[in-house]
Short mmCIF file of C-alpha atoms in Angstrom, two decimals:
data_model
loop_
_atom_site.label_atom_id
_atom_site.label_comp_id
_atom_site.label_asym_id
_atom_site.label_seq_id
_atom_site.Cartn_x
_atom_site.Cartn_y
_atom_site.Cartn_z
CA LEU A 243 0.24 0.14 -0.04
CA PHE A 244 2.91 2.38 0.84
CA SER A 245 4.40 1.56 -2.26
CA ARG A 246 1.36 2.45 -4.16
CA PHE A 247 1.53 5.80 -2.41
CA LEU A 248 5.09 6.89 -3.69
CA THR A 249 4.27 5.45 -7.24
CA PHE A 250 1.21 8.15 -6.75
CA LEU A 251 3.34 11.05 -5.18
CA THR A 252 5.75 10.46 -7.73
CA PHE A 253 3.70 10.42 -10.79
CA THR A 254 1.29 13.52 -9.61
CA LEU A 255 4.39 15.44 -8.63
CA ALA A 256 6.15 14.90 -12.13
CA LEU A 257 6.21 18.26 -13.98
CA SER A 258 6.06 18.29 -17.63
CA ARG A 259 9.41 19.55 -19.12
CA LEU A 260 7.18 21.37 -21.79
CA CYS A 261 4.18 22.74 -19.75
CA GLU A 262 5.58 22.56 -16.27
CA ARG A 263 2.19 21.60 -14.92
CA PRO A 264 1.32 18.72 -12.84
CA SER A 265 -0.05 15.25 -14.20
CA LYS A 266 -3.55 13.86 -14.20
CA ARG A 267 -4.35 10.25 -14.11
CA PHE A 268 -6.46 8.56 -17.05
CA ILE A 269 -7.76 5.07 -18.10
CA THR A 270 -7.29 3.79 -21.68
CA ARG A 271 -10.38 3.11 -23.08
CA TYR A 272 -11.60 -0.43 -23.48
CA SER A 273 -11.81 -0.20 -27.62
CA ASN A 274 -7.56 0.14 -27.57
CA ARG A 275 -6.19 -2.32 -30.09
CA LYS A 276 -2.60 -1.95 -28.46
CA GLY A 277 -2.86 -4.37 -25.36
CA ASN A 278 -3.82 -1.26 -23.33
CA ALA A 279 -7.21 -1.72 -22.75
CA GLY A 280 -8.44 -0.48 -19.37
CA ARG A 281 -4.77 0.28 -18.05
CA PRO A 282 -4.51 3.62 -16.09
CA TYR A 283 -1.80 6.23 -17.14
CA TYR A 284 -0.62 9.75 -16.35
CA LYS A 285 -0.23 12.34 -18.78
CA TRP A 286 0.70 16.03 -18.39
CA GLN A 287 -1.97 18.85 -18.53
CA PRO A 288 -2.61 21.11 -20.51
CA CYS A 289 0.56 19.46 -22.83
CA GLY A 290 -1.15 16.29 -23.41
CA LYS A 291 2.17 14.71 -23.65
CA PHE A 292 2.10 10.55 -22.18
CA LEU A 293 3.86 10.07 -19.07
CA CYS A 294 3.95 6.56 -17.91
CA PHE A 295 1.33 3.59 -17.21
CA ALA A 296 0.36 3.93 -13.67
CA ASP A 297 0.30 -0.11 -13.09
CA HIS A 298 3.38 -2.52 -12.58
CA ARG A 299 3.31 -3.99 -16.06
CA GLY A 300 6.44 -4.38 -17.57
CA ASN A 301 7.99 -2.99 -14.52
CA ASP A 302 11.14 -5.57 -13.22
CA PRO A 303 13.86 -4.89 -11.14
CA ASN A 304 16.72 -6.53 -13.47
CA SER A 305 15.55 -3.77 -16.44
CA PRO A 306 18.43 -1.91 -17.41
CA PRO A 307 18.34 1.32 -15.16
CA CYS A 308 17.20 4.63 -16.60
CA TYR A 309 19.28 8.12 -16.60
CA CYS A 310 16.72 8.44 -13.07
CA GLY A 311 18.88 5.81 -11.60
CA VAL A 312 15.54 3.42 -11.40
CA SER A 313 14.93 0.27 -12.99
CA SER A 314 13.32 0.71 -16.52
CA ASN A 315 9.72 -0.34 -17.96
CA ARG A 316 9.77 -3.20 -20.73
CA GLN A 317 7.23 -2.12 -23.50
CA LEU A 318 6.03 -3.63 -26.30
CA ALA A 319 6.18 -1.03 -29.83
CA GLY A 320 2.63 -0.69 -31.69
CA ARG A 321 2.38 -2.32 -35.04
CA GLU A 322 2.26 1.09 -36.72
CA THR A 323 6.16 2.45 -35.67
CA SER A 324 9.67 1.73 -37.17
CA VAL A 325 10.26 -1.45 -35.11
CA PRO A 326 6.82 -3.30 -35.29
CA ARG A 327 6.19 -5.03 -31.83
CA GLY A 328 9.85 -4.25 -30.79
CA VAL A 329 10.35 -4.59 -27.35
CA HIS A 330 12.33 -1.94 -25.49
CA TYR A 331 13.30 0.08 -22.43
CA VAL A 332 11.76 3.28 -21.37
CA CYS A 333 12.18 5.42 -18.18
CA ARG A 334 9.11 3.56 -15.68
CA LEU A 335 8.34 7.23 -13.88
CA GLY A 336 8.37 9.01 -17.60
CA VAL A 337 10.56 11.40 -16.61
CA CYS A 338 13.99 11.18 -18.38
CA THR A 339 14.40 10.08 -22.18
CA PHE A 340 15.85 6.87 -21.62
CA TYR A 341 15.27 4.28 -24.42
CA GLN A 342 16.93 1.33 -25.00
CA PRO A 343 16.02 -1.61 -27.40
CA HIS A 344 15.67 -5.02 -25.90
CA ILE A 345 18.66 -7.47 -27.54
CA GLY A 346 17.11 -10.94 -27.32
CA GLY A 347 19.80 -14.26 -27.07
CA ASN A 348 19.82 -14.40 -31.11
CA GLY A 349 21.39 -10.44 -31.20
CA GLY A 350 18.06 -9.47 -32.47
CA ALA A 351 15.17 -7.61 -31.17
CA GLY A 352 13.67 -9.51 -28.30
CA HIS A 353 9.95 -10.82 -27.86
CA GLY A 354 9.31 -10.04 -23.98
CA GLY A 355 12.48 -11.56 -22.49
#
């Protein structure tokens, strides 16, 4: 419970680098076809920039650390991206610009590792 409170506090106090306003919590639409239907997430207001998802999906303490020094979040890219369905890591707090592709055992992009 305390961990969830700290997570909530971190997300709501994080200010956008663009508009310097606090974030606001939303829920993805159930019609979302990217596998995120019903997931809670934060985005900054009024600039509308996505901050991060507000759940623990993809969070693993063994993931590479981001520039903030915390473990990153493993994500699956959408079908319309430059690497469709590619696995990558981003800042789980949504604050820094960390991005790292997941490299699988065969040397290529992994799929969930």
